[in-house]
XYZ file of C-alpha atoms in Angstrom:
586
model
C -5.444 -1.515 38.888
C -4.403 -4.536 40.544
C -6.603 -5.198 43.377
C -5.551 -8.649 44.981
C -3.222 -11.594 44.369
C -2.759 -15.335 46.034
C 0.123 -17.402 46.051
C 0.275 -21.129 46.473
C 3.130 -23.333 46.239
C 5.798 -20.564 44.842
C 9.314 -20.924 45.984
C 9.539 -20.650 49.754
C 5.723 -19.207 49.768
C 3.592 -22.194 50.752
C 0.073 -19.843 50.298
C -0.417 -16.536 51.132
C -2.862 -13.713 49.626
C -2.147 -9.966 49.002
C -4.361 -7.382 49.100
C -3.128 -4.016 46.965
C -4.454 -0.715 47.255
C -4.235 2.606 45.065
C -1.497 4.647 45.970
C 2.644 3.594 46.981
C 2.502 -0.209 48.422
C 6.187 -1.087 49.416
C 6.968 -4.375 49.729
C 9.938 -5.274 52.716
C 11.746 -7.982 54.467
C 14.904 -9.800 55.076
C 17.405 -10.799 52.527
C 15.991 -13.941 51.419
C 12.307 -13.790 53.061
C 10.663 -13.966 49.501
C 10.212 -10.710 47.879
C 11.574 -12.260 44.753
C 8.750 -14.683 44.937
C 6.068 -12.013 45.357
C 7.819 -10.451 41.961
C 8.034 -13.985 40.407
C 4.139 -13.905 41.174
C 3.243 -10.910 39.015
C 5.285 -11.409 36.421
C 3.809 -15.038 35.720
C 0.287 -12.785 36.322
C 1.589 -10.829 33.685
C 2.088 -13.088 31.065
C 5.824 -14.019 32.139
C 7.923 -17.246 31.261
C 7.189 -19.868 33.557
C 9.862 -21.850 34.794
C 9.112 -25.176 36.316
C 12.196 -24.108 39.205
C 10.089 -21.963 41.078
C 7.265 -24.600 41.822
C 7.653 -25.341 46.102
C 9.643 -28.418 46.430
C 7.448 -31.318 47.510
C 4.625 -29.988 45.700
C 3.014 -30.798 42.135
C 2.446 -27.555 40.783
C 2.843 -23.488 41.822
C -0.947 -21.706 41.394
C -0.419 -17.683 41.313
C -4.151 -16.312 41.261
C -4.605 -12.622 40.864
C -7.434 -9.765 40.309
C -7.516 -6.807 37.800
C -9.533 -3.818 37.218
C -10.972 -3.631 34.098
C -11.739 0.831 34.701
C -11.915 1.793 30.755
C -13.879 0.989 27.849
C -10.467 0.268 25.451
C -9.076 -2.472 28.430
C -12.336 -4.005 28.801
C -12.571 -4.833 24.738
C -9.313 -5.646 24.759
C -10.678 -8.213 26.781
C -14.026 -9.127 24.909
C -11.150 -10.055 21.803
C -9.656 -12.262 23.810
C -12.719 -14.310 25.075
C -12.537 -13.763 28.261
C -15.190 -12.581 30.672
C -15.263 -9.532 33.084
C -17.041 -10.309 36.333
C -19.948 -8.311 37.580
C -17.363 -5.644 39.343
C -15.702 -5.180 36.339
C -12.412 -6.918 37.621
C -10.683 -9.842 35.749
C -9.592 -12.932 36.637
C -6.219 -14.222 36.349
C -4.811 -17.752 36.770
C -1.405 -18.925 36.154
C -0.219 -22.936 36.991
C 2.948 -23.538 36.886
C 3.369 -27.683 36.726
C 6.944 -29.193 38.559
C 7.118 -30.630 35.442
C 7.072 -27.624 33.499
C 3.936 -27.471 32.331
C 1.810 -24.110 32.499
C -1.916 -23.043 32.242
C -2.842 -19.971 31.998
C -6.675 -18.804 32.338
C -8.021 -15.427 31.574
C -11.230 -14.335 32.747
C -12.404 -18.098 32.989
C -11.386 -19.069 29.955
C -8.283 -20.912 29.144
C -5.821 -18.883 26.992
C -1.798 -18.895 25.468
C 0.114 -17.360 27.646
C 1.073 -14.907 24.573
C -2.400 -13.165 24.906
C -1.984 -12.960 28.388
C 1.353 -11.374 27.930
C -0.286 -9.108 25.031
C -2.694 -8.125 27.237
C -0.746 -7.257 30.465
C 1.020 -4.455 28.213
C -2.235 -2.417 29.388
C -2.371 -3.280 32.527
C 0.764 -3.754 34.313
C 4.555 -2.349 33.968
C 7.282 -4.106 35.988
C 10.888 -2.291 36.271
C 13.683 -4.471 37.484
C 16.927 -4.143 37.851
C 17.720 -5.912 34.317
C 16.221 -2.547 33.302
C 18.692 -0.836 34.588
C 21.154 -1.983 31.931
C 18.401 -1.808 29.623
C 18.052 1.661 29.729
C 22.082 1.335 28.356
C 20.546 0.583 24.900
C 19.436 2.663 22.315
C 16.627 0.935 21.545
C 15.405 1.390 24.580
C 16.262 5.291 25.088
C 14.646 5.607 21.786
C 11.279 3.358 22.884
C 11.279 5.880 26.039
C 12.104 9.491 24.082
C 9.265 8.155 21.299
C 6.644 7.053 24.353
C 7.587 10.654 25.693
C 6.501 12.425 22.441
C 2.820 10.519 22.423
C 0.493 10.592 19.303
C 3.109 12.753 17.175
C 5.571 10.194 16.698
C 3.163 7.414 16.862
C 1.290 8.463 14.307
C 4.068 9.394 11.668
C 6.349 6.126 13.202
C 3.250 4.466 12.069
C 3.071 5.981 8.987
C 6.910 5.588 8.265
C 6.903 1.900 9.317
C 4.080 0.687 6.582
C 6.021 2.261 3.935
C 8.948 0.810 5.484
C 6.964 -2.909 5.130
C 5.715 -1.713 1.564
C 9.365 -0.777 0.777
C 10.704 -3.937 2.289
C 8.622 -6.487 0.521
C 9.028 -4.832 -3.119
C 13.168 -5.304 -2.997
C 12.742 -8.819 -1.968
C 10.829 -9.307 -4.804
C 13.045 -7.188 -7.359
C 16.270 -9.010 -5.446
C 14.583 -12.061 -5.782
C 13.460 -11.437 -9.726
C 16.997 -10.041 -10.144
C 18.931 -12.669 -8.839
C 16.834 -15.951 -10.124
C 17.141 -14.232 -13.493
C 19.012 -16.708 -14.874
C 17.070 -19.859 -13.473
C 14.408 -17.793 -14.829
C 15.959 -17.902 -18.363
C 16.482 -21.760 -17.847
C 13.035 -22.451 -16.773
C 11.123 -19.919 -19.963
C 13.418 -22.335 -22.610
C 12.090 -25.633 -21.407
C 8.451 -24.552 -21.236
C 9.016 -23.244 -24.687
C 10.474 -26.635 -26.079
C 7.711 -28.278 -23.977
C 5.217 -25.602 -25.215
C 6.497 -26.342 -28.895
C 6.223 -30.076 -28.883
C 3.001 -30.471 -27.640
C 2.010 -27.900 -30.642
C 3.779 -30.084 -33.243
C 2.347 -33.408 -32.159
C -1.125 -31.344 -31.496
C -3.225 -34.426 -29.391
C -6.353 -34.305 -29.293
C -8.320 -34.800 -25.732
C -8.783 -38.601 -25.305
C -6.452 -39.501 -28.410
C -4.416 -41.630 -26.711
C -7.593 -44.182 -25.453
C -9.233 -44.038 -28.786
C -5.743 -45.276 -30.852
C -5.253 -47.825 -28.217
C -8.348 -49.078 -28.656
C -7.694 -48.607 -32.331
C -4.758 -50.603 -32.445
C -6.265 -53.917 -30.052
C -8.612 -54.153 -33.349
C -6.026 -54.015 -35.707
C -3.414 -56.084 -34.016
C -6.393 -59.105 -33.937
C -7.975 -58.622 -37.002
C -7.907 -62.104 -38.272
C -9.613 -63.677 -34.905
C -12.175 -60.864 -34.912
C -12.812 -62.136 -38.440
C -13.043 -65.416 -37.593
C -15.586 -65.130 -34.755
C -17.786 -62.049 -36.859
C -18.249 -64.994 -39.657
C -18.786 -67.925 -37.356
C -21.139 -65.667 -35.444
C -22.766 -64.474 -38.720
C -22.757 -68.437 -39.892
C -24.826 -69.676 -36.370
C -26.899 -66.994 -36.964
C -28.179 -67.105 -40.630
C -25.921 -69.299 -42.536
C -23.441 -69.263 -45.359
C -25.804 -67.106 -47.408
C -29.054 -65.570 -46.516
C -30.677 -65.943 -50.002
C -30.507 -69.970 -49.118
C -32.360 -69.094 -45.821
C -36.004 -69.710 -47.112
C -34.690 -72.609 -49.275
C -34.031 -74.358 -45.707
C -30.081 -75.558 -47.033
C -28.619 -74.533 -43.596
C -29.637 -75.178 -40.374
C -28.964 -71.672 -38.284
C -30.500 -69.732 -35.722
C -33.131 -67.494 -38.043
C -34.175 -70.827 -40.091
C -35.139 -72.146 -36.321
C -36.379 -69.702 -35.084
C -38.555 -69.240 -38.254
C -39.931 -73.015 -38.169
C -40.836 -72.538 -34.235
C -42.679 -69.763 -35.458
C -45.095 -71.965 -38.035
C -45.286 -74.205 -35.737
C -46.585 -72.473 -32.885
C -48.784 -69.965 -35.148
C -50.487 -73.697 -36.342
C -50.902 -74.718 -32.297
C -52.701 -71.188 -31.898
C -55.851 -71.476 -34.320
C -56.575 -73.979 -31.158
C -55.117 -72.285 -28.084
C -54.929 -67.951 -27.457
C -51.551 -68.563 -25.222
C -49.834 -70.739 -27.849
C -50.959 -67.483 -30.502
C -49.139 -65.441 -28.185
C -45.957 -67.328 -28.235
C -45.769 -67.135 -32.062
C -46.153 -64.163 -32.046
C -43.032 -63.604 -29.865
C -41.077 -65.848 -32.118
C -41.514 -63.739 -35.151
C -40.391 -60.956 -32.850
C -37.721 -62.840 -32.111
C -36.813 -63.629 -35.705
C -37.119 -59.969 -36.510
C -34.349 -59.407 -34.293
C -32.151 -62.447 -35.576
C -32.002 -60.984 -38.793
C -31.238 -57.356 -37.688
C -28.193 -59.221 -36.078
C -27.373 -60.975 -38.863
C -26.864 -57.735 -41.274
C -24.780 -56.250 -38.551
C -22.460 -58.926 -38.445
C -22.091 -58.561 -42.371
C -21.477 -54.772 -42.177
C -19.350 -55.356 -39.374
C -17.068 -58.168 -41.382
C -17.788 -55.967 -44.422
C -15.849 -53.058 -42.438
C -13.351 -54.625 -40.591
C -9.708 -53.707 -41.339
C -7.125 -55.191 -41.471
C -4.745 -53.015 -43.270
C -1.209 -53.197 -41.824
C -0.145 -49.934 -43.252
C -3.259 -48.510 -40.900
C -1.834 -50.405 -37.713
C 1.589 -49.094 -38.601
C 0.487 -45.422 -38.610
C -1.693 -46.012 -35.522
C 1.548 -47.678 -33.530
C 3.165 -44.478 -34.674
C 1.173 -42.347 -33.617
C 0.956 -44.001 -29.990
C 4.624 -43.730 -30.127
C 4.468 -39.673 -30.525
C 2.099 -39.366 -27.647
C 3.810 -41.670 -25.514
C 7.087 -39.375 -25.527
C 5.065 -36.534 -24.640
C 2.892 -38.524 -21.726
C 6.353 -39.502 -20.744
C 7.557 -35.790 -20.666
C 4.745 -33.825 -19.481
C 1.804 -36.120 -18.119
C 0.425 -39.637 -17.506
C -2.665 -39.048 -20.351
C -3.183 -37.096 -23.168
C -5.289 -34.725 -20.720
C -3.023 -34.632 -18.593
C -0.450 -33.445 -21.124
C -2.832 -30.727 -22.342
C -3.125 -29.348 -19.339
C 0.311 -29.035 -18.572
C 0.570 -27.308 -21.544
C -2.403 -24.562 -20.610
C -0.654 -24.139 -17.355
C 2.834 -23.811 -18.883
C 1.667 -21.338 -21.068
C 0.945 -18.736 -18.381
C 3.904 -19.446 -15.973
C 5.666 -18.865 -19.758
C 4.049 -15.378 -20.100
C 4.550 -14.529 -16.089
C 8.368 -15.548 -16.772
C 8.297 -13.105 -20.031
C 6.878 -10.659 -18.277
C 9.344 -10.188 -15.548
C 11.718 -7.906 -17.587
C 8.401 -5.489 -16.729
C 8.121 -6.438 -13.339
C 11.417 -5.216 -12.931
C 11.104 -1.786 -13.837
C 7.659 -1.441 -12.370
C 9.301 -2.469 -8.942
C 12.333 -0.112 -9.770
C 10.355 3.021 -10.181
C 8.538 1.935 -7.153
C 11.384 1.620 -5.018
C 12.646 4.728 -6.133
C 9.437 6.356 -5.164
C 9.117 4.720 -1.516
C 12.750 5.832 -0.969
C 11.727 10.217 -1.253
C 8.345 8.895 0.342
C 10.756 7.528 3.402
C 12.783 10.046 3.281
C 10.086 12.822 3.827
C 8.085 10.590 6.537
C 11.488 10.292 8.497
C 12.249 13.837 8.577
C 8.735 14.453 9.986
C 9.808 11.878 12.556
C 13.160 13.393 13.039
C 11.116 17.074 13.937
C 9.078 15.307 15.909
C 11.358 13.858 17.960
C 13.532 16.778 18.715
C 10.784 18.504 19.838
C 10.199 16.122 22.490
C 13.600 15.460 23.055
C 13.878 18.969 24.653
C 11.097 18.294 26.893
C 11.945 14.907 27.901
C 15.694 16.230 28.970
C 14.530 19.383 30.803
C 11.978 17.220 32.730
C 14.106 14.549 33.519
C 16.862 16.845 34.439
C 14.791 18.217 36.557
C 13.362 15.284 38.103
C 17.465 14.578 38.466
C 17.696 17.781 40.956
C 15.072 16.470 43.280
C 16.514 13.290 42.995
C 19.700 14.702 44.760
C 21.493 14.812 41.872
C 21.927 18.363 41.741
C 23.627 19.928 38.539
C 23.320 16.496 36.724
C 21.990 17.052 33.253
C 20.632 15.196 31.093
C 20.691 15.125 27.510
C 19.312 13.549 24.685
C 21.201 13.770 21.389
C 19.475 12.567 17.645
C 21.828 11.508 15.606
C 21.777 10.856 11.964
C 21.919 6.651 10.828
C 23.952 6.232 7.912
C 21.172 4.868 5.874
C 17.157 4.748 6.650
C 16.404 1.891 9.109
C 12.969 0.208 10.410
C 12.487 2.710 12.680
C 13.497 6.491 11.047
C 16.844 8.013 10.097
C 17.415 8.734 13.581
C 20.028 7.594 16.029
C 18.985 8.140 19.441
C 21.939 8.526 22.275
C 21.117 9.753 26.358
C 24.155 11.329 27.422
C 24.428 12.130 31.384
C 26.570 14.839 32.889
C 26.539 13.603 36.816
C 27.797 17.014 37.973
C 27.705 20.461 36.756
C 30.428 21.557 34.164
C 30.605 17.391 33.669
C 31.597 16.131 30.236
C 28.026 14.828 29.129
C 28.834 10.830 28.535
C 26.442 7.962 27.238
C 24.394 5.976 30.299
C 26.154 3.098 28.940
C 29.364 4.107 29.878
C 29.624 7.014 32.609
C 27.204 6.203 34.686
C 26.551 3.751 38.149
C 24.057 1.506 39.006
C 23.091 4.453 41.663
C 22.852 7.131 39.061
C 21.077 4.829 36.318
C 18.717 3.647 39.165
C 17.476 7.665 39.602
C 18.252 8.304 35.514
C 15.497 5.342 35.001
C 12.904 6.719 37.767
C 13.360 9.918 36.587
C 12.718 8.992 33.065
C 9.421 6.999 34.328
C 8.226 10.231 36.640
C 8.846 12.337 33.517
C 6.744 10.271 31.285
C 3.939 9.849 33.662
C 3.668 13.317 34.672
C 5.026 16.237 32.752
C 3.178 18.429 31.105
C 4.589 17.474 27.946
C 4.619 14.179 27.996
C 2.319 12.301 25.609
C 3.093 8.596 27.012
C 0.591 5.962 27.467
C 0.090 5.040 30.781
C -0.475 1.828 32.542
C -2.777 1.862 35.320
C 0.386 -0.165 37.303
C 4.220 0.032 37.989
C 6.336 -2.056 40.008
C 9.638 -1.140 40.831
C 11.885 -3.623 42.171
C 14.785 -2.059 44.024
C 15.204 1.131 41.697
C 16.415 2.049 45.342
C 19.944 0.358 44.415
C 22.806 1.912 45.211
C 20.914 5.202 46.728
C 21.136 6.137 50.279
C 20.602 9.067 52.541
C 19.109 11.978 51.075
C 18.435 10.617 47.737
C 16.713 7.888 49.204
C 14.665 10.145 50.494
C 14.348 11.798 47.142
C 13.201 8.427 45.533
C 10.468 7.792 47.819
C 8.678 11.317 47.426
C 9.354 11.110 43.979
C 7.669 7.181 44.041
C 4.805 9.030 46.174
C 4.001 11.304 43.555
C 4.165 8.957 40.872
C 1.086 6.843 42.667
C -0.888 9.681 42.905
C -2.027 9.383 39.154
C -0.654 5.043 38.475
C -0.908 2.245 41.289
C 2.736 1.701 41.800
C 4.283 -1.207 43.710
C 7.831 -0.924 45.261
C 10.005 -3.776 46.759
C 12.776 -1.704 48.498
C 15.616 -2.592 51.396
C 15.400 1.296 52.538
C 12.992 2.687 55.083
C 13.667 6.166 53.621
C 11.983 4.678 50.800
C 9.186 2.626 52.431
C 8.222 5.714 54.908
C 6.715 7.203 52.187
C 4.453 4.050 51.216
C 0.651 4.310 51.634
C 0.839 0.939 52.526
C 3.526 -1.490 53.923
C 3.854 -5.234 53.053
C 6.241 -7.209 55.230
C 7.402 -10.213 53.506
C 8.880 -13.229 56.611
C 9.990 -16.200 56.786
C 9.859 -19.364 59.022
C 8.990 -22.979 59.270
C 5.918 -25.094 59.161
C 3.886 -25.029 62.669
C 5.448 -27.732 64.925
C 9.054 -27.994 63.219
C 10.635 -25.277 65.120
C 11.026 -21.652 65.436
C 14.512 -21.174 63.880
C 12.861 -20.101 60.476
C 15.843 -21.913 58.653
C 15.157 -25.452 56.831
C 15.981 -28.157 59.225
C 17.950 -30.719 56.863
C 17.293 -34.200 59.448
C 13.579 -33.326 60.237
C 13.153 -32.794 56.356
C 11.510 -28.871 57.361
C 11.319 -26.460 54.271
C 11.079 -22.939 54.819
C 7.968 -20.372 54.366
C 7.133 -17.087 53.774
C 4.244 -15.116 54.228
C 3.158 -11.905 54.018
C 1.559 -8.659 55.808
C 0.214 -6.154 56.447
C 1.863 -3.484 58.851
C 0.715 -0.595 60.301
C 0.572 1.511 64.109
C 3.635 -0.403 66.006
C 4.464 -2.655 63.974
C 5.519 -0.542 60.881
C 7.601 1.424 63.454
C 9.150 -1.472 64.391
C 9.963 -2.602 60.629
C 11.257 0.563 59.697
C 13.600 0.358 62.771
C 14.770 -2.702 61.699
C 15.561 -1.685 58.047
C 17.493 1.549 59.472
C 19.680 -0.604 62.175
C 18.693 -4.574 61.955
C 16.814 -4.331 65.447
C 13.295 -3.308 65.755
C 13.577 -2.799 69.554
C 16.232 -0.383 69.173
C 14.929 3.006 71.008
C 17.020 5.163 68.818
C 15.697 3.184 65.883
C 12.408 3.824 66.883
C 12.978 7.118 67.160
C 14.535 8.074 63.432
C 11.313 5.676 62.253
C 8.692 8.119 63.408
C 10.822 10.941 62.648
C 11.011 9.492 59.011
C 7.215 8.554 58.405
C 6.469 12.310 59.642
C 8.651 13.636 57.474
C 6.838 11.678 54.832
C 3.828 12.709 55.681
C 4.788 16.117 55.310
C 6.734 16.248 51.940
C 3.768 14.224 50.022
C-alpha cells in the first residue's frame, strides 16, 4: 500500500506532502490546479520516464519522495534481490530526482538503483490507469493481457509452458535457416581448409623447423669465414700441429701456458703459494688442450657443401609459403592447422545438423500445437466468466442491456503467444450488433468497459488475476455523468475495499463516495498577490498544494464541482444529499 508521498519542485507544486490511506482517496481541483502533477509524481515513484520538463522553473532539480508497504513475504524478497533495505515498519523508501538538466536518480530503499528495477519492481506494487488506457484497451494485445490475467494460474502456467517451447522452437530455425542459407559459404569455406589442410600435410614441418634451418643456413652461407677463424683460433691455441707442441716449434697458448707451469712448479719447492699457482696452470693447460681438440672436430665437421645450403634455402622457401598462408612461425602454422581441422569436421558435419534440427522442428511444431490447444481451452473457459462478469459489472454501471463479449479467434499460423486471436466485442444496447471496442464504442462507454474489466478482475469469483495492492485511476470518470457517475463511484468504492485505489476525478458523484478527499489549489507565493495566476512583471510563478478536506469544507468542494460555487445553498444542499447517498449504497 502506498502510505505517503512528498513533492518538491514538480511543475507548479513548489513542496507539498500527501498522506494516503486504505480505502477510495479522490483526488479534486480546478482545471489546471495540479492534479497532473500529483499523477506525474507517482508515476516517476513508479519507475516512470523522467522528463527534465516537469522540473519547477527556477529550480535545479524536481525531488518526488514516497513510502510503500512492504505487507507480504514475495514483495519484501523482491526487494532483498534488488539490494534495497526495508525499514523497521516494513515500508520502503522511494526517491526519484529529476535534474533540469535531465538527469535522474533514482534510490530504492537507500540504495541507489536503475530506474528499470524500480520500474520492475513497481509492477507489484502499484497500477496506474490513464486515459491513454483507454485506447489501449482498443488493442488486442491488451484484451488478450486482461482475458489471460482473468484466467490466473491456468493460462499462466500452460502460456508458460507454450512460450519456452516457443523460445526452444525459435532458436532451432534460426540455426537450420542460418545452416541452410550459409550453405554455400559453407561449401567455400570446407574447400580452402582442405587445400590449407592438404598443404601443410605435404610440406609436413616439424615444430621449430623453421629456426633450426635458419640457423642452418647462417652456417652454411659463411662457411669459409667460420673456417678461417676455427683454424686461426685452433692456431693461437696449440699451433700448426700438436705433435710439434712438446718440440717447442710454435709459440701458442698451450706451449705458454705449459712453460709458466715449470716455471712456477720450480718457484714452489721454495714457496707453498707459488706451488699453488702451478698447480692452477696445469689446470689451466688441461683445459687449453680440451679446446684445442674441439676446434679440430669442429673444423673437421664443418660443411660447406653447397648442394646442402641449396636444399636448406629450399626448404625455407616451402615453409615460408605456408608461414605466409597460414601463420607467422612454423607453430603458428601447426596450429592453424589443428584448429582448421575441427572447424573442417564441424563444417562436414552440418549436412547432420540439418536433419537433427529438422526432425526437431517437426517435433516442437505437434508439441506447440498440443500446448496451444490447452491454452485455447483454457482461455474459453475464462472467457465466459470474464464476459458475464463484466457484463454485469456493465448493468450497474448504467449501461443496462450492454453486453459484452469476448470472441477467440483462430491466428492463421502459431504465434509467440498461442493460436489464439483474442477480439472484445461490445453491444451498447440490448438487441445491439456486438462491434469491436476499437470501433463502436465512446470514450464514455470504454471509460466504464475498462473499470468494469478492472472490478471484474479484482473481484469475481472467477477471476484468477494477480492483484496489486494499488490502483490509480485518472479520470476513468470521462465522458460519464449523472447516474452512471454515480455508478462509477460505488463501483470505485467497492473496488478499495479489497486494493488501495486512488482516483483523480472532475465529478462529485464520483468523489462523494471517496473515503478520503484530496483538494489539489493553486495560488502564488506569500507576498506576490492573491490572484493565484503568474504575475508576468513581478516575475510570480504559480503553486499548488494540496489537502485534506473533510466536515465543511468537503461540502463546500463538492458544491463547487456540482455548480462552480461552493457558497451556493442549493449546491450545498445536493452535496450532503450526495455524500448520504454514498454512505448508504457502500
Amino acid at each position: 500500500m502506498l502510505h505517503e508521498m512528498s513533492i518538491e519542485n514538480l511543475g507548479v507544486i513548489s513542496r507539498t506532502r500527501v498522506e494516503f490511506s486504505p480505502g477510495l482517496t479522490v483526488i479534486t481541483g480546478e482545471t489546471g490546479a495540479g492534479k497532473t502533477m500529483i499523477l506525474s509524481g507517482l508515476g516517476l515513484l513508479m519507475g516512470g520516464k523522467a522528463d527534465a520538463q516537469v522540473v519547477r522553473t527556477g529550480t535545479d532539480a524536481a525531488v518526488v519522495e514516497g513510502r510503500v508497504v512492504a505487507d507480504s513475504a514475495p514483495l519484501a524478497a523482491r526487494v532483498d534481490e534488488t539490494g534495497a533495505v526495508l525499514d523497521d515498519d516494513g515500508s520502503l523508501l522511494i526517491v526519484r530526482t529529476v535534474a533540469a538538466q535531465g538527469r535522474s536518480r533514482t534510490h530504492l530503499g537507500g540504495r541507489s538503483v536503475p530506474q528499470a528495477v524500480l520500474a520492475d519492481l513497481a509492477e507489484d506494487l502499484v497500477t496506474i490507469h490513464g486515459q491513454s488506457d483507454q485506447m489501449r484497451l482498443r488493442s488486442p494485445q491488451r484484451q488478450r493481457e486482461a482475458l489471460d490475467s482473468f484466467a490466473g494460474e491456468v493460462v499462466t502456467e500452460a502460456l508458460s509452458e507454450y512460450r519456452s517451447l516457443w523460445n526452444e522452437r525459435a532458436a532451432a530455425a534460426a540455426e537450420l535457416d542460418e545452416l541452410v542459407g550459409r550453405a554455400q559459404e559453407r561449401a567455400r569455406e570446407a574447400e580452402l581448409l582442405r587445400l590449407g589442410l592438404a598443404e601443410v600435410e605435404r610440406v609436413a614441418p616439424r615444430a621449430g623447423e623453421d629456426v633450426e634451418l635458419a640457423q642452418e643456413a647462417e652456417r652454411l652461407s659463411n662457411s669459409e669465414e667460420l673456417r678461417t677463424s676455427a683454424q686461426d683460433a685452433l692456431v693461437a691455441v696449440a699451433g700448426d700441429d700438436l705433435a710439434d707442441i712438446s718440440a717447442g716449434t710454435s709459440a701458442n697458448a698451450v706451449e705458454l701456458v705449459d712453460r709458466a707451469r715449470r716455471l712456477a712448479e720450480h718457484g714452489g719447492q721454495f714457496d707453498r703459494e707459488l706451488e699453488v699457482i702451478g698447480k692452477s696452470l696445469a689446470s689451466v693447460a688441461y683445459a687449453l688442450a680440451d679446446v684445442g681438440t674441439e676446434l679440430s672436430g669442429y673444423l673437421a665437421a664443418l660443411d660447406a657443401d653447397p648442394a646442402r645450403l641449396e636444399a636448406v634455402e629450399s626448404r625455407r622457401a616451402e615453409l615460408g609459403h605456408l608461414t605466409r598462408s597460414y601463420g607467422e612461425s612454423v607453430d603458428a602454422v601447426l596450429a592453424w592447422a589443428s584448429a582448421a581441422g575441427l572447424r573442417l569436421a564441424e563444417l562436414d558435419d552440418s549436412d547432420g545438423r540439418i536433419e537433427v534440427l529438422t526432425e526437431s522442428l517437426a517435433a516442437l511444431d505437434t508439441r506447440l500445437v498440443e500446448r496451444a490447444s490447452a491454452l485455447t481451452a483454457a482461455r474459453t473457459a475464462a472467457a465466459a466468466s470474464l464476459s458475464d462478469a463484466v457484463t454485469e459489472e456493465l448493468t450497474g454501471l448504467a449501461m443496462s442491456g450492454a453486453t459484452l463479449t469476448i470472441e477467440i479467434g483462430t491466428l492463421d499460423e502459431l504465434g509467440p503467444w498461442g493460436a489464439d486471436s483474442i477480439q472484445m466485442l461490445l453491444s451498447a444496447h440490448r438487441g445491439g450488433p456486438p462491434r469491436p471496442l476499437g470501433k463502436g464504442a465512446s470514450g464514455g462507454e470504454l471509460s466504464r468497459v475498462m473499470l468494469a474489466i478492472e472490478v471484474a478482475l479484482a473481484t469475481a469469483d472467477a477471476s484468477g488475476a494477480r492483484r496489486t495492492p494499488t490502483m490509480v485511476f485518472d479520470e476513468v470518470d470521462a465522458g460519464v455523468g449523472g447516474k452512471a457517475a454515480l455508478e462509477v463511484g460505488q463501483r470505485l468504492a467497492r473496488l478499495a475495499r479489497t486494493t488501495q485505489v486512488i482516483v483523480v476525478t472532475h465529478l462529485a458523484q464520483v468523489a462523494a463516495f471517496a473515503d478520503v478527499q484530496l483538494v489539489v489549489s493553486k495560488g502564488t507565493p506569500p507576498g506576490t498577490g492573491t490572484s493565484g495566476e503568474a504575475d508576468q512583471d513581478a516575475d510570480v510563478i504559480t503553486q499548488s498544494g494540496i489537502r485534506i478536506v473533510a466536515g465543511d469544507d468537503r461540502l463546500q468542494e463538492l458544491a463547487r464541482m456540482l455548480s462552480g460555487q461552493d457558497d451556493s445553498e442549493v449546491a450545498l444542499s445536493h452535496a450532503a444529499e450526495l455524500l448520504a447517498r454514498a454512505a448508504v449504497r457502500t
